[in-house]
XYZ file of C-alpha atoms in Angstrom:
530
model
C 50.968 -8.780 23.228
C 49.187 -10.249 20.226
C 46.484 -7.991 18.815
C 43.415 -10.355 19.977
C 44.301 -10.101 23.442
C 44.892 -6.356 23.349
C 41.344 -5.846 21.711
C 39.714 -8.017 24.105
C 41.092 -6.133 26.806
C 40.288 -3.012 25.411
C 36.796 -4.089 24.657
C 36.010 -6.008 27.939
C 37.287 -3.025 30.095
C 35.127 -0.498 28.107
C 32.049 -2.796 28.726
C 32.949 -3.160 32.283
C 33.387 0.778 32.761
C 30.290 1.333 30.838
C 28.136 -0.951 33.480
C 29.794 0.628 36.327
C 28.412 4.069 35.051
C 24.882 2.320 36.124
C 25.902 1.063 39.423
C 26.917 2.933 42.622
C 30.310 1.389 42.690
C 33.132 3.227 41.395
C 34.498 2.111 38.154
C 38.289 1.318 39.029
C 36.551 -0.999 41.847
C 34.551 -2.890 39.451
C 37.138 -2.978 36.759
C 40.091 -4.510 39.294
C 37.700 -6.993 40.523
C 36.381 -8.111 37.085
C 40.118 -8.506 36.220
C 40.767 -10.651 39.282
C 37.888 -12.891 38.260
C 38.669 -12.932 34.562
C 42.426 -13.902 35.447
C 41.293 -17.360 36.387
C 38.893 -18.139 33.692
C 40.480 -21.062 31.554
C 41.559 -19.850 28.156
C 42.039 -16.239 29.121
C 45.932 -15.375 27.832
C 48.060 -14.016 30.356
C 48.609 -10.335 30.638
C 51.876 -9.097 31.788
C 52.191 -5.154 32.644
C 55.548 -4.187 30.506
C 56.929 -1.276 31.885
C 58.483 -0.419 28.429
C 54.746 0.327 27.232
C 52.922 1.695 30.074
C 55.385 4.304 31.419
C 56.286 5.717 27.987
C 53.145 5.190 25.982
C 50.065 4.795 28.607
C 51.368 7.334 31.279
C 51.851 10.438 29.156
C 48.485 10.780 27.691
C 46.919 10.051 31.173
C 49.199 12.612 32.671
C 48.549 15.078 29.676
C 44.665 14.969 29.538
C 44.490 15.330 33.625
C 47.026 18.424 33.386
C 45.130 20.243 30.785
C 41.754 19.884 32.727
C 43.590 21.393 35.818
C 43.784 24.975 36.616
C 47.324 26.258 36.359
C 46.239 29.094 38.536
C 44.588 26.735 41.015
C 47.461 24.859 41.274
C 49.999 27.856 41.588
C 47.906 28.930 44.421
C 48.032 25.687 46.163
C 51.672 25.059 45.236
C 53.117 24.578 48.932
C 50.571 21.746 50.019
C 50.963 20.145 46.389
C 54.817 20.324 46.511
C 54.671 18.884 50.219
C 52.868 15.695 49.033
C 54.341 15.483 45.377
C 57.832 15.587 46.486
C 58.136 15.381 50.424
C 55.694 12.928 50.955
C 56.988 10.372 48.252
C 60.414 10.563 49.547
C 59.331 10.064 53.275
C 56.750 7.275 52.146
C 60.057 5.912 50.459
C 62.168 5.982 53.344
C 59.560 4.760 56.146
C 57.865 1.858 53.810
C 61.332 0.723 53.085
C 62.804 0.623 56.411
C 59.432 -1.139 57.728
C 59.625 -3.654 54.952
C 63.514 -4.200 55.960
C 62.441 -4.679 59.604
C 59.505 -6.843 58.968
C 60.672 -9.234 56.125
C 63.445 -11.411 56.784
C 66.310 -11.701 54.389
C 65.257 -8.460 52.409
C 68.232 -6.386 52.226
C 67.551 -2.530 53.132
C 68.532 -1.428 49.515
C 65.738 -3.871 48.124
C 63.391 -2.584 50.759
C 63.979 0.765 49.709
C 63.275 -0.315 46.021
C 59.800 -1.457 47.210
C 59.409 1.763 49.275
C 59.874 3.842 46.194
C 57.742 1.623 44.045
C 54.541 2.177 46.346
C 55.384 5.542 47.513
C 53.260 7.625 44.737
C 49.189 7.816 44.962
C 47.472 7.170 41.640
C 45.896 10.344 40.435
C 43.489 8.492 38.179
C 42.291 6.085 41.126
C 41.637 8.965 43.715
C 40.036 11.503 41.461
C 37.908 8.794 39.721
C 36.672 7.351 42.804
C 35.739 10.863 44.333
C 34.104 12.224 41.547
C 30.732 11.151 42.087
C 30.348 12.452 45.467
C 32.135 15.621 45.311
C 34.914 17.289 46.861
C 35.660 20.715 48.190
C 37.548 22.567 45.214
C 40.784 22.857 47.408
C 41.171 19.320 48.089
C 40.554 18.447 44.639
C 43.466 20.707 43.295
C 45.865 19.370 46.033
C 44.806 15.987 45.137
C 45.331 16.365 41.403
C 48.365 18.566 41.562
C 50.212 15.941 43.924
C 49.348 12.920 41.285
C 50.484 15.069 38.526
C 53.961 15.168 39.607
C 54.550 12.397 42.420
C 55.104 9.886 39.765
C 58.439 11.829 38.857
C 59.424 11.803 42.251
C 59.034 8.236 42.837
C 60.653 7.123 39.549
C 63.626 8.887 40.448
C 63.897 7.686 44.106
C 63.600 4.109 42.290
C 66.209 4.511 40.031
C 68.703 5.799 43.023
C 67.168 2.853 45.201
C 67.789 -0.010 42.718
C 71.209 1.501 41.719
C 72.214 0.888 45.165
C 70.726 -2.241 45.489
C 72.458 -3.852 42.326
C 75.916 -2.173 43.688
C 76.223 0.518 41.196
C 77.685 2.552 44.203
C 74.871 5.177 44.659
C 75.572 7.728 47.329
C 73.174 10.303 48.803
C 75.027 13.098 46.751
C 74.656 11.300 43.449
C 70.666 10.450 44.439
C 70.093 14.266 45.183
C 72.000 15.205 41.968
C 69.957 12.537 40.077
C 66.834 13.864 41.408
C 67.691 17.897 40.734
C 68.822 16.516 37.177
C 65.547 14.632 36.435
C 63.195 17.687 38.108
C 65.000 20.610 36.747
C 65.587 18.828 33.327
C 62.016 17.908 32.889
C 60.557 21.390 33.761
C 63.162 22.952 31.634
C 62.214 20.582 28.377
C 58.566 21.443 29.161
C 59.224 25.345 29.379
C 61.246 25.008 26.138
C 58.685 22.951 24.258
C 55.312 24.610 25.581
C 55.691 27.763 23.319
C 56.700 26.382 19.995
C 54.125 23.733 20.450
C 51.350 25.974 21.370
C 52.474 28.294 18.289
C 52.372 25.290 15.963
C 49.118 24.428 17.418
C 47.558 27.815 16.901
C 48.975 28.141 13.395
C 47.696 24.899 11.765
C 44.641 25.838 9.716
C 42.743 22.735 10.071
C 40.849 21.100 13.281
C 42.177 17.392 12.075
C 45.732 18.527 11.864
C 45.606 20.161 15.332
C 44.078 17.232 16.831
C 46.500 14.986 15.239
C 49.508 17.275 16.735
C 47.683 17.185 20.201
C 47.569 13.254 20.337
C 51.229 13.475 19.759
C 52.518 16.322 22.155
C 52.461 13.824 25.157
C 54.582 11.351 23.543
C 56.924 13.893 22.028
C 57.589 15.725 25.240
C 58.240 12.479 27.298
C 60.482 11.039 24.919
C 62.397 14.111 24.714
C 62.984 14.777 28.350
C 63.866 10.777 28.849
C 66.474 11.191 26.109
C 68.466 13.507 28.080
C 67.544 11.340 31.256
C 65.383 14.314 32.499
C 61.722 13.504 33.864
C 59.198 13.101 30.910
C 56.564 13.079 33.684
C 57.367 16.671 34.485
C 58.004 17.709 30.817
C 54.433 16.325 29.904
C 52.678 18.244 32.951
C 54.483 21.619 32.272
C 53.737 21.406 28.823
C 49.813 20.396 29.285
C 49.387 22.910 31.830
C 50.581 25.567 29.570
C 48.736 24.595 26.555
C 45.563 24.071 28.732
C 45.831 27.324 30.141
C 46.196 28.854 26.461
C 43.391 26.588 25.199
C 41.268 29.459 24.530
C 43.599 30.653 21.747
C 42.816 27.714 19.509
C 40.049 27.543 17.007
C 36.616 26.340 18.056
C 36.124 23.654 15.934
C 39.585 22.365 17.384
C 38.023 22.575 21.138
C 34.918 20.732 20.053
C 36.740 17.717 18.529
C 39.757 17.692 20.949
C 37.562 17.372 23.809
C 35.745 14.387 22.437
C 38.935 12.943 21.355
C 40.774 13.189 24.855
C 37.727 12.040 26.617
C 37.425 8.700 24.527
C 41.372 8.353 24.703
C 41.405 8.843 28.920
C 38.222 6.543 28.793
C 40.029 3.654 27.117
C 43.163 3.914 28.766
C 41.894 4.406 32.396
C 39.610 1.509 32.083
C 42.049 -0.870 30.346
C 44.999 0.261 33.103
C 42.499 -0.920 36.185
C 41.389 -4.247 34.332
C 44.908 -4.989 33.829
C 45.992 -4.221 37.443
C 43.666 -7.326 38.182
C 44.733 -9.490 35.480
C 48.370 -9.307 36.983
C 47.241 -11.863 39.951
C 48.441 -15.089 38.414
C 51.652 -13.572 37.082
C 52.488 -12.247 40.626
C 51.657 -15.439 42.349
C 53.860 -17.438 39.938
C 57.270 -16.076 41.588
C 55.920 -16.696 45.619
C 57.066 -20.384 45.781
C 59.902 -19.426 48.237
C 57.695 -18.029 50.623
C 55.057 -19.659 52.856
C 51.471 -18.486 51.790
C 50.985 -17.190 55.395
C 54.023 -15.438 55.693
C 53.518 -13.412 52.347
C 49.967 -12.589 53.633
C 51.299 -11.397 56.788
C 53.950 -9.059 54.901
C 51.206 -7.911 52.508
C 49.187 -6.720 55.319
C 52.009 -5.302 57.377
C 53.192 -3.287 54.467
C 49.786 -2.182 53.340
C 49.170 -0.740 57.267
C 52.551 1.005 57.018
C 51.421 2.798 53.467
C 48.206 3.952 55.173
C 49.461 5.105 58.377
C 52.552 6.721 56.909
C 50.475 9.145 54.842
C 48.485 10.404 57.584
C 51.858 11.058 59.623
C 52.901 13.334 56.891
C 49.874 14.841 55.943
C 48.820 16.229 59.504
C 51.944 17.853 60.074
C 52.456 19.098 56.641
C 49.075 21.076 56.881
C 49.351 22.290 60.256
C 53.334 22.949 60.613
C 53.621 25.508 58.049
C 50.837 27.720 59.648
C 52.255 27.350 63.128
C 55.845 28.599 61.631
C 54.528 31.171 59.436
C 52.541 34.146 60.271
C 52.312 35.085 56.549
C 50.490 31.594 55.918
C 48.353 32.328 58.872
C 47.235 35.767 57.536
C 46.749 34.713 53.920
C 44.822 31.379 54.253
C 41.988 30.276 56.015
C 42.414 27.955 58.921
C 41.989 24.385 57.962
C 39.796 21.763 59.853
C 41.028 18.084 60.458
C 38.584 16.839 57.964
C 40.248 18.051 54.632
C 43.714 16.439 55.777
C 41.771 13.312 56.775
C 40.278 13.014 53.368
C 43.513 13.838 51.445
C 45.192 11.119 53.793
C 42.522 8.421 53.205
C 42.529 9.310 49.228
C 46.087 7.531 48.830
C 44.847 4.742 46.244
C 48.019 3.292 44.196
C 47.674 2.314 40.743
C 49.128 1.110 37.661
C 52.305 3.169 37.743
C 53.434 1.421 40.923
C 52.999 -1.879 39.071
C 54.749 -0.787 36.124
C 57.764 0.311 38.295
C 57.859 -2.869 40.094
C 57.921 -5.055 36.639
C 60.620 -2.824 35.695
C 62.840 -4.224 38.351
C 65.520 -6.225 36.549
C 65.620 -9.880 36.911
C 69.375 -10.381 37.517
C 71.862 -7.889 39.025
C 75.589 -8.463 38.415
C 74.738 -11.830 37.005
C 72.912 -13.024 39.868
C 68.978 -13.172 40.227
C 67.768 -9.886 42.203
C 67.136 -11.015 45.502
C 63.509 -10.110 46.874
C 62.116 -9.281 43.256
C 59.223 -11.668 43.294
C 58.064 -10.472 46.943
C 58.426 -6.916 45.916
C 56.034 -7.413 43.019
C 53.522 -9.433 45.332
C 53.756 -6.466 47.740
C 53.173 -3.830 45.328
C 50.289 -5.822 43.975
C 48.569 -6.438 47.077
C 49.317 -2.747 48.149
C 47.516 -1.441 44.924
C 44.792 -3.868 45.515
C 44.450 -3.158 49.118
C 44.308 0.623 48.669
C 41.776 0.691 45.577
C 39.568 -1.858 47.510
C 39.601 -0.748 51.087
C 40.150 3.216 50.508
C 38.350 3.203 47.324
C 35.081 1.696 48.705
C 35.205 3.647 51.756
C 36.091 6.848 50.516
C 32.601 8.355 49.118
C 30.504 7.155 52.166
C 33.509 8.752 54.444
C 33.304 11.950 52.314
C 29.350 11.986 52.872
C 29.871 11.405 56.634
C 32.431 14.091 57.277
C 29.756 16.477 55.369
C 32.664 18.390 54.172
C 31.784 21.886 52.868
C 30.076 21.331 49.317
C 30.588 23.713 46.458
C 28.358 26.750 46.486
C 26.523 26.437 43.314
C 24.583 29.568 43.957
C 27.626 31.730 44.218
C 29.332 29.920 41.161
C 26.342 30.530 39.464
C 26.523 34.388 40.274
C 29.943 34.901 39.544
C 29.127 33.288 35.922
C 26.151 35.380 35.769
C 28.340 38.544 36.460
C 30.927 37.608 33.927
C 28.875 36.697 31.189
C 26.940 40.230 31.731
C 30.493 42.260 31.592
C 31.359 40.047 28.454
C 28.036 40.758 26.622
C 28.689 44.498 27.446
C 31.841 44.500 25.557
C 30.374 42.322 22.726
C 27.474 44.992 22.457
C 30.049 48.032 22.241
C 31.883 45.787 19.648
C 28.599 44.970 17.635
C 27.690 48.605 17.551
C 30.916 49.428 16.220
C 30.978 47.169 13.616
C 27.493 48.077 12.432
C 28.480 51.920 12.079
C 30.783 50.715 9.475
C 29.183 50.709 5.692
C 31.141 47.663 5.118
C 29.417 45.673 7.535
C 25.737 46.602 6.616
C 23.227 44.161 7.695
C 19.266 44.183 7.356
C 17.672 45.050 10.599
C 16.415 41.605 11.246
C 19.850 40.046 10.994
C 21.382 42.622 13.392
C 18.571 41.889 15.514
C 19.115 38.440 15.626
C 22.849 38.876 16.594
C 21.519 41.204 19.743
C 19.007 38.413 20.405
C 21.619 35.610 20.593
C 23.576 37.778 22.718
C 20.889 38.770 24.907
C 20.006 35.125 25.378
C 23.315 34.108 26.436
C 23.430 36.769 28.962
C 20.048 35.946 30.363
C 20.290 32.400 30.514
C 22.883 32.159 33.583
C 20.602 34.726 35.502
C 17.551 32.431 34.649
C 19.128 29.478 36.936
C 18.998 31.794 39.577
C 15.354 31.995 39.361
C 12.652 29.870 40.690
C 11.657 26.635 39.422
C 8.922 25.001 37.637
C 6.750 23.391 40.879
C 5.713 20.466 38.468
C 8.934 19.651 36.721
C 11.396 21.124 38.903
C 13.191 22.698 36.018
C 14.295 26.341 35.851
C 13.284 28.442 33.150
C 16.604 28.150 31.400
C 16.212 24.301 31.584
C 12.967 24.382 30.329
C 14.133 26.601 27.492
C 16.902 23.907 26.936
C 14.727 20.977 26.857
C 12.227 22.729 24.116
C 15.051 23.946 21.889
C 16.252 20.115 21.846
C 12.626 18.814 21.035
C 12.947 21.299 17.989
C 16.395 20.512 16.962
C 15.161 16.854 17.440
C 12.217 17.571 15.068
C 14.702 19.249 12.365
C 16.818 16.260 12.706
C 14.178 13.774 11.985
C 12.969 16.022 8.891
C 16.296 16.161 7.286
C 16.634 12.111 7.924
C 13.257 11.728 6.017
C 14.276 13.969 3.297
C 17.366 11.944 2.759
C 15.356 8.515 2.807
C 13.221 10.077 0.254
C 15.980 11.139 -2.000
C 15.548 14.711 -1.937
C 18.882 15.657 -0.425
C 21.633 13.170 -0.726
C 24.103 12.080 2.178
C 26.774 14.814 1.867
C 23.964 17.453 2.275
C 22.449 15.401 5.460
C 26.073 15.444 7.037
C 26.456 19.104 6.586
C 22.832 20.398 7.941
C 23.430 17.737 11.214
C 26.666 19.143 11.619
C 25.184 22.560 11.851
C 22.515 21.238 14.266
C 24.902 19.342 16.182
C 26.947 22.579 16.706
C 23.677 24.585 17.690
C 22.874 21.883 20.240
C 26.382 21.572 21.634
C 26.241 25.654 22.193
C 22.777 25.391 23.749
C 23.271 22.394 26.080
C 26.997 23.030 27.117
C 27.736 22.050 30.919
C 26.344 24.587 33.247
C 28.697 23.578 35.985
């Protein structure tokens, strides 16, 4: 792809995604729709998803940022449902969708149909969480969906490779397929475990935030490439490394964390936006190869495969939720009894995304010197399944969540827990401050020592104030009012610094230093409370 079309894709998708933030329509749907419309505008270049770009260059950073934002402890607590979805469901969907496609589509071999099943098996993490982000989900449901999406791509890619080997006549066997799956899984996890400790050590021993964040940008590509080089799962390697680094992120310098958060938010925003727009732009490419099929037949196949994909997920989710409880007394004792609503949302949040299309585009044009039978139809059915799930499930998921009235996060309880944690930390900090001030090497004038204590007291009281009453006029808590007034004061200081620079009383270097100090104060004062 030339530079200009790539720049247009990134810029256009960023504009559409930015506009989506001002509408009730989820950004993925608006981006896909925009891509579909733009794909038929005269003069727009043809965009084709290149699996050699998407899988090694787009997938690792998206997985990395999703994994670092996830909770290792929460994922470990939900390991059983996550494994049942990310491994069990993907293999189940591969077989069910493959068998259904084989029965529905004439002249499609069983092995080619299983290739289709593996391609459309993994739900897309970005799609599900992006659509549901605005309405909110119970933390357990969110953890399960995020955990599934971090691992299911590895299962699907391995299943695809086994099915493709059988389809092209390379003598794939069940034993060989299981062996390849185990090699990919164990190898990917092993590579991640080997890399995570030295990478974390390197992150904590680099002395500059710029160098640390440069390393952060390279880590997902490095982990993916190392694992794929030995035919292990690059996806699992990236996820393992990212979970470990995210869990130990508190050991990194604060400047690195501030910079890293901004950098990765930007990277994720650009990649996610471009990926969804790119899905819509595939329509002309996909339709080019359907000349051998009648339009009505291809449309019927698309509807049938879409329905099988949707139904198969429910067929798996409900037994996977309730059967373990029936079979294990230990599970019944340790876990709350789930209702039917949570599994229903998990079943409906099965949108497919760019990974499925990237895998489909990687199907070879020829096999053993002959054209791969059914490749164009598989590509078309993958595209329609991705679009169908994004539009149908993506549009209905937010109102469905509201309709089912799932239990929302208990913000009062979360704030109380935060306040208790802050109180305990403040007591430890006060004791440490007293110890330091008792040392003659740390003598401070009383006003400066009082300032340290007042900052600590302010931090401790701020959380408790969020539990208090609100202003009847503005609807603000005391803490909200404090933050707003503090922002006004900082804004006044910032404007004065600019006027001093414009009047040549200070230079631009001094201005940047002063503004950076205010930015850090504002970031500390206005960190997200939830």
